[in-house]
Amino acid sequence: MKSPERITIALDEETAGLFKKMKEDLGMSQSEMMREALKFFGKHKSLFEFAEDKKVYTHAEMLSAGEHVILDIDHWILFLSFIETHPDKEKFWNFHKEVCRAHAEQFKHKLLNAESILRRLEICNLFKMSKTGKNEFTLIFGSDAPKKFVRTELEEIFAGMGFLVEINEDFSKLRVKVIHDL
């Protein structure tokens, strides 16, 4: 049997502290921990190459709490289209507003400003966002169906947080101007 290849690495103070803590927390030898870390990195390398840390963290946070789901975009559009043709659609929109007000309360406790809320909703893939000015954002939709859902959500959340925001609607976009937030 061939003996394992040995390597020596130099760690800065912060990384050395993390290494020691993880070794103790996981109850692994140094070698075992390095092997597992390299295997993990190799397997999930694309996460580190293509995704922003904040986005991956937010996805993990939202999904691990069990309060969010991953939904195929076609199903999402199907649900929204069905709601618009349903005879009790106003019930849905009233319930949607209640949920949005509850989200406003949650966001208040996290001290999120308007831009942070918009970025969080962008991470949910509700829209693509571009910042067009200091306090101005354009939300771009791949389909017209989610626009009403998102507009209602933003209006309720921002009002519930006491933010003053103007929302203007274009054909496939919402333009958001934050006048006052945190």
mmCIF file of C-alpha atoms in Angstrom:
data_model
loop_
_atom_site.group_PDB
_atom_site.id
_atom_site.type_symbol
_atom_site.label_atom_id
_atom_site.label_comp_id
_atom_site.label_asym_id
_atom_site.label_seq_id
_atom_site.Cartn_x
_atom_site.Cartn_y
_atom_site.Cartn_z
ATOM 1 C CA MET A 1 0.000 0.000 0.000
ATOM 2 C CA LYS A 2 1.316 3.393 -0.991
ATOM 3 C CA SER A 3 1.821 5.791 1.918
ATOM 4 C CA PRO A 4 -0.323 8.956 1.852
ATOM 5 C CA GLU A 5 1.117 12.105 0.341
ATOM 6 C CA ARG A 6 2.103 14.571 3.009
ATOM 7 C CA ILE A 7 1.760 18.328 2.626
ATOM 8 C CA THR A 8 2.581 21.280 4.831
ATOM 9 C CA ILE A 9 0.416 24.373 4.852
ATOM 10 C CA ALA A 10 0.777 27.771 6.488
ATOM 11 C CA LEU A 11 -2.326 29.287 8.096
ATOM 12 C CA ASP A 12 -2.849 32.885 9.107
ATOM 13 C CA GLU A 13 -4.115 33.521 12.636
ATOM 14 C CA GLU A 14 -7.809 33.706 11.695
ATOM 15 C CA THR A 15 -7.719 30.531 9.592
ATOM 16 C CA ALA A 16 -5.693 28.692 12.245
ATOM 17 C CA GLY A 17 -8.323 29.581 14.856
ATOM 18 C CA LEU A 18 -11.109 28.371 12.580
ATOM 19 C CA PHE A 19 -9.157 25.183 11.830
ATOM 20 C CA LYS A 20 -8.679 24.435 15.533
ATOM 21 C CA LYS A 21 -12.328 25.161 16.392
ATOM 22 C CA MET A 22 -13.674 23.002 13.553
ATOM 23 C CA LYS A 23 -11.303 20.174 14.443
ATOM 24 C CA GLU A 24 -12.617 20.210 18.022
ATOM 25 C CA ASP A 25 -16.274 20.655 17.008
ATOM 26 C CA LEU A 26 -16.164 17.830 14.458
ATOM 27 C CA GLY A 27 -13.901 15.537 16.481
ATOM 28 C CA MET A 28 -11.686 14.851 13.472
ATOM 29 C CA SER A 29 -7.970 14.598 13.052
ATOM 30 C CA GLN A 30 -6.257 17.392 11.146
ATOM 31 C CA SER A 31 -5.675 15.121 8.172
ATOM 32 C CA GLU A 32 -9.239 13.810 8.123
ATOM 33 C CA MET A 33 -10.648 17.331 8.312
ATOM 34 C CA MET A 34 -8.461 18.559 5.438
ATOM 35 C CA ARG A 35 -9.427 15.536 3.302
ATOM 36 C CA GLU A 36 -13.154 16.135 3.952
ATOM 37 C CA ALA A 37 -12.839 19.883 3.320
ATOM 38 C CA LEU A 38 -11.066 19.291 -0.004
ATOM 39 C CA LYS A 39 -13.639 16.675 -1.063
ATOM 40 C CA PHE A 40 -16.462 19.073 -0.167
ATOM 41 C CA PHE A 41 -14.841 21.934 -2.044
ATOM 42 C CA GLY A 42 -14.203 19.736 -5.078
ATOM 43 C CA LYS A 43 -17.791 18.491 -5.118
ATOM 44 C CA HIS A 44 -19.343 21.952 -4.653
ATOM 45 C CA LYS A 45 -16.759 24.060 -6.468
ATOM 46 C CA SER A 46 -19.365 25.576 -8.776
ATOM 47 C CA LEU A 47 -21.123 27.140 -5.771
ATOM 48 C CA PHE A 48 -17.985 29.069 -4.986
ATOM 49 C CA GLU A 49 -17.267 30.026 -8.598
ATOM 50 C CA PHE A 50 -20.684 31.205 -9.746
ATOM 51 C CA ALA A 51 -22.708 32.198 -6.716
ATOM 52 C CA GLU A 52 -22.333 35.147 -4.437
ATOM 53 C CA ASP A 53 -21.749 34.234 -0.773
ATOM 54 C CA LYS A 54 -24.725 36.338 0.308
ATOM 55 C CA LYS A 55 -27.033 34.582 -2.137
ATOM 56 C CA VAL A 56 -25.969 31.074 -1.080
ATOM 57 C CA TYR A 57 -26.226 32.037 2.597
ATOM 58 C CA THR A 58 -29.702 33.525 2.108
ATOM 59 C CA HIS A 59 -30.927 30.441 0.232
ATOM 60 C CA ALA A 60 -29.600 28.166 2.977
ATOM 61 C CA GLU A 61 -31.133 30.344 5.703
ATOM 62 C CA MET A 62 -34.547 30.500 4.036
ATOM 63 C CA LEU A 63 -34.740 26.806 3.151
ATOM 64 C CA SER A 64 -33.349 25.437 6.417
ATOM 65 C CA ALA A 65 -35.990 27.266 8.453
ATOM 66 C CA GLY A 66 -38.675 25.393 6.505
ATOM 67 C CA GLU A 67 -40.619 28.580 5.741
ATOM 68 C CA HIS A 68 -39.752 28.679 2.019
ATOM 69 C CA VAL A 69 -39.861 26.275 -0.914
ATOM 70 C CA ILE A 70 -38.158 25.997 -4.269
ATOM 71 C CA LEU A 71 -40.776 26.241 -6.990
ATOM 72 C CA ASP A 72 -40.375 25.763 -10.726
ATOM 73 C CA ILE A 73 -41.001 29.041 -12.576
ATOM 74 C CA ASP A 74 -43.667 27.439 -14.780
ATOM 75 C CA HIS A 75 -45.611 26.358 -11.687
ATOM 76 C CA TRP A 76 -45.230 29.851 -10.224
ATOM 77 C CA ILE A 77 -46.632 31.485 -13.378
ATOM 78 C CA LEU A 78 -49.382 28.841 -13.543
ATOM 79 C CA PHE A 79 -50.503 29.617 -9.974
ATOM 80 C CA LEU A 80 -50.512 33.355 -10.580
ATOM 81 C CA SER A 81 -52.397 32.998 -13.868
ATOM 82 C CA PHE A 82 -54.964 30.719 -12.231
ATOM 83 C CA ILE A 83 -55.522 33.183 -9.391
ATOM 84 C CA GLU A 84 -56.331 35.964 -11.846
ATOM 85 C CA THR A 85 -59.121 33.872 -13.401
ATOM 86 C CA HIS A 86 -60.527 32.529 -10.129
ATOM 87 C CA PRO A 87 -63.894 33.966 -8.966
ATOM 88 C CA ASP A 88 -62.530 34.434 -5.407
ATOM 89 C CA LYS A 89 -59.284 36.107 -6.462
ATOM 90 C CA GLU A 90 -59.879 39.059 -4.111
ATOM 91 C CA LYS A 91 -59.691 36.632 -1.170
ATOM 92 C CA PHE A 92 -56.247 35.591 -2.330
ATOM 93 C CA TRP A 93 -55.056 39.189 -2.648
ATOM 94 C CA ASN A 94 -56.357 40.005 0.849
ATOM 95 C CA PHE A 95 -54.554 36.977 2.305
ATOM 96 C CA HIS A 96 -51.434 37.959 0.365
ATOM 97 C CA LYS A 97 -51.556 41.425 1.970
ATOM 98 C CA GLU A 98 -51.833 39.837 5.440
ATOM 99 C CA VAL A 99 -48.756 37.707 4.784
ATOM 100 C CA CYS A 100 -46.884 40.778 3.522
ATOM 101 C CA ARG A 101 -47.745 42.714 6.678
ATOM 102 C CA ALA A 102 -46.386 39.813 8.741
ATOM 103 C CA HIS A 103 -43.192 39.951 6.667
ATOM 104 C CA ALA A 104 -42.961 43.684 7.374
ATOM 105 C CA GLU A 105 -42.996 42.908 11.108
ATOM 106 C CA GLN A 106 -40.239 40.307 10.671
ATOM 107 C CA PHE A 107 -38.125 42.681 8.585
ATOM 108 C CA LYS A 108 -38.557 45.460 11.178
ATOM 109 C CA HIS A 109 -36.915 43.236 13.786
ATOM 110 C CA LYS A 110 -34.026 42.522 11.411
ATOM 111 C CA LEU A 111 -33.630 46.281 10.790
ATOM 112 C CA LEU A 112 -33.619 45.819 7.027
ATOM 113 C CA ASN A 113 -33.701 48.903 4.812
ATOM 114 C CA ALA A 114 -35.591 49.071 1.503
ATOM 115 C CA GLU A 115 -32.595 48.049 -0.613
ATOM 116 C CA SER A 116 -31.916 45.013 1.607
ATOM 117 C CA ILE A 117 -35.528 43.912 1.231
ATOM 118 C CA LEU A 118 -35.373 44.321 -2.541
ATOM 119 C CA ARG A 119 -32.118 42.334 -2.673
ATOM 120 C CA ARG A 120 -33.636 39.565 -0.531
ATOM 121 C CA LEU A 121 -36.651 39.325 -2.846
ATOM 122 C CA GLU A 122 -34.330 39.316 -5.857
ATOM 123 C CA ILE A 123 -32.506 36.351 -4.318
ATOM 124 C CA CYS A 124 -35.916 34.623 -4.242
ATOM 125 C CA ASN A 125 -35.905 35.029 -8.048
ATOM 126 C CA LEU A 126 -39.054 37.136 -8.041
ATOM 127 C CA PHE A 127 -37.295 39.589 -10.389
ATOM 128 C CA LYS A 128 -33.906 40.805 -11.568
ATOM 129 C CA MET A 129 -32.922 44.144 -10.107
ATOM 130 C CA SER A 130 -30.704 46.941 -11.308
ATOM 131 C CA LYS A 131 -29.812 49.937 -9.190
ATOM 132 C CA THR A 132 -30.389 52.994 -11.362
ATOM 133 C CA GLY A 133 -29.683 55.732 -8.818
ATOM 134 C CA LYS A 134 -28.793 56.236 -5.157
ATOM 135 C CA ASN A 135 -32.289 55.237 -4.031
ATOM 136 C CA GLU A 136 -33.780 54.059 -7.319
ATOM 137 C CA PHE A 137 -34.198 50.512 -8.572
ATOM 138 C CA THR A 138 -35.660 48.832 -11.623
ATOM 139 C CA LEU A 139 -37.211 45.396 -11.128
ATOM 140 C CA ILE A 140 -37.342 43.366 -14.326
ATOM 141 C CA PHE A 141 -39.750 40.468 -14.787
ATOM 142 C CA GLY A 142 -39.473 37.570 -17.218
ATOM 143 C CA SER A 143 -43.262 37.445 -17.367
ATOM 144 C CA ASP A 144 -46.048 39.903 -16.648
ATOM 145 C CA ALA A 145 -47.783 37.514 -14.204
ATOM 146 C CA PRO A 146 -45.645 38.154 -11.070
ATOM 147 C CA LYS A 147 -45.687 41.956 -11.391
ATOM 148 C CA LYS A 148 -48.957 42.459 -9.457
ATOM 149 C CA PHE A 149 -47.867 39.954 -6.800
ATOM 150 C CA VAL A 150 -44.534 41.718 -6.258
ATOM 151 C CA ARG A 151 -45.993 45.215 -6.396
ATOM 152 C CA THR A 152 -48.580 44.311 -3.744
ATOM 153 C CA GLU A 153 -45.875 42.683 -1.646
ATOM 154 C CA LEU A 154 -43.612 45.722 -1.800
ATOM 155 C CA GLU A 155 -46.415 48.202 -1.108
ATOM 156 C CA GLU A 156 -47.559 46.270 1.970
ATOM 157 C CA ILE A 157 -44.080 45.582 3.335
ATOM 158 C CA PHE A 158 -42.827 49.123 2.863
ATOM 159 C CA ALA A 159 -46.021 50.661 4.299
ATOM 160 C CA GLY A 160 -45.862 48.248 7.250
ATOM 161 C CA MET A 161 -42.317 49.356 7.957
ATOM 162 C CA GLY A 162 -43.150 53.046 7.677
ATOM 163 C CA PHE A 163 -41.059 53.531 4.520
ATOM 164 C CA LEU A 164 -42.054 56.083 1.918
ATOM 165 C CA VAL A 165 -41.594 54.555 -1.532
ATOM 166 C CA GLU A 166 -42.886 55.357 -5.022
ATOM 167 C CA ILE A 167 -43.577 52.412 -7.318
ATOM 168 C CA ASN A 168 -44.209 53.018 -11.015
ATOM 169 C CA GLU A 169 -45.190 50.303 -13.441
ATOM 170 C CA ASP A 170 -43.851 49.837 -16.958
ATOM 171 C CA PHE A 171 -44.688 47.049 -19.388
ATOM 172 C CA SER A 172 -42.353 44.423 -17.895
ATOM 173 C CA LYS A 173 -40.785 46.412 -15.060
ATOM 174 C CA LEU A 174 -41.450 48.106 -11.772
ATOM 175 C CA ARG A 175 -39.487 51.239 -10.965
ATOM 176 C CA VAL A 176 -38.972 51.753 -7.249
ATOM 177 C CA LYS A 177 -37.859 55.055 -5.749
ATOM 178 C CA VAL A 178 -37.103 55.067 -2.022
ATOM 179 C CA ILE A 179 -37.935 58.452 -0.540
ATOM 180 C CA HIS A 180 -37.535 57.487 3.134
ATOM 181 C CA ASP A 181 -36.496 54.285 4.916
ATOM 182 C CA LEU A 182 -34.154 53.429 7.817
#
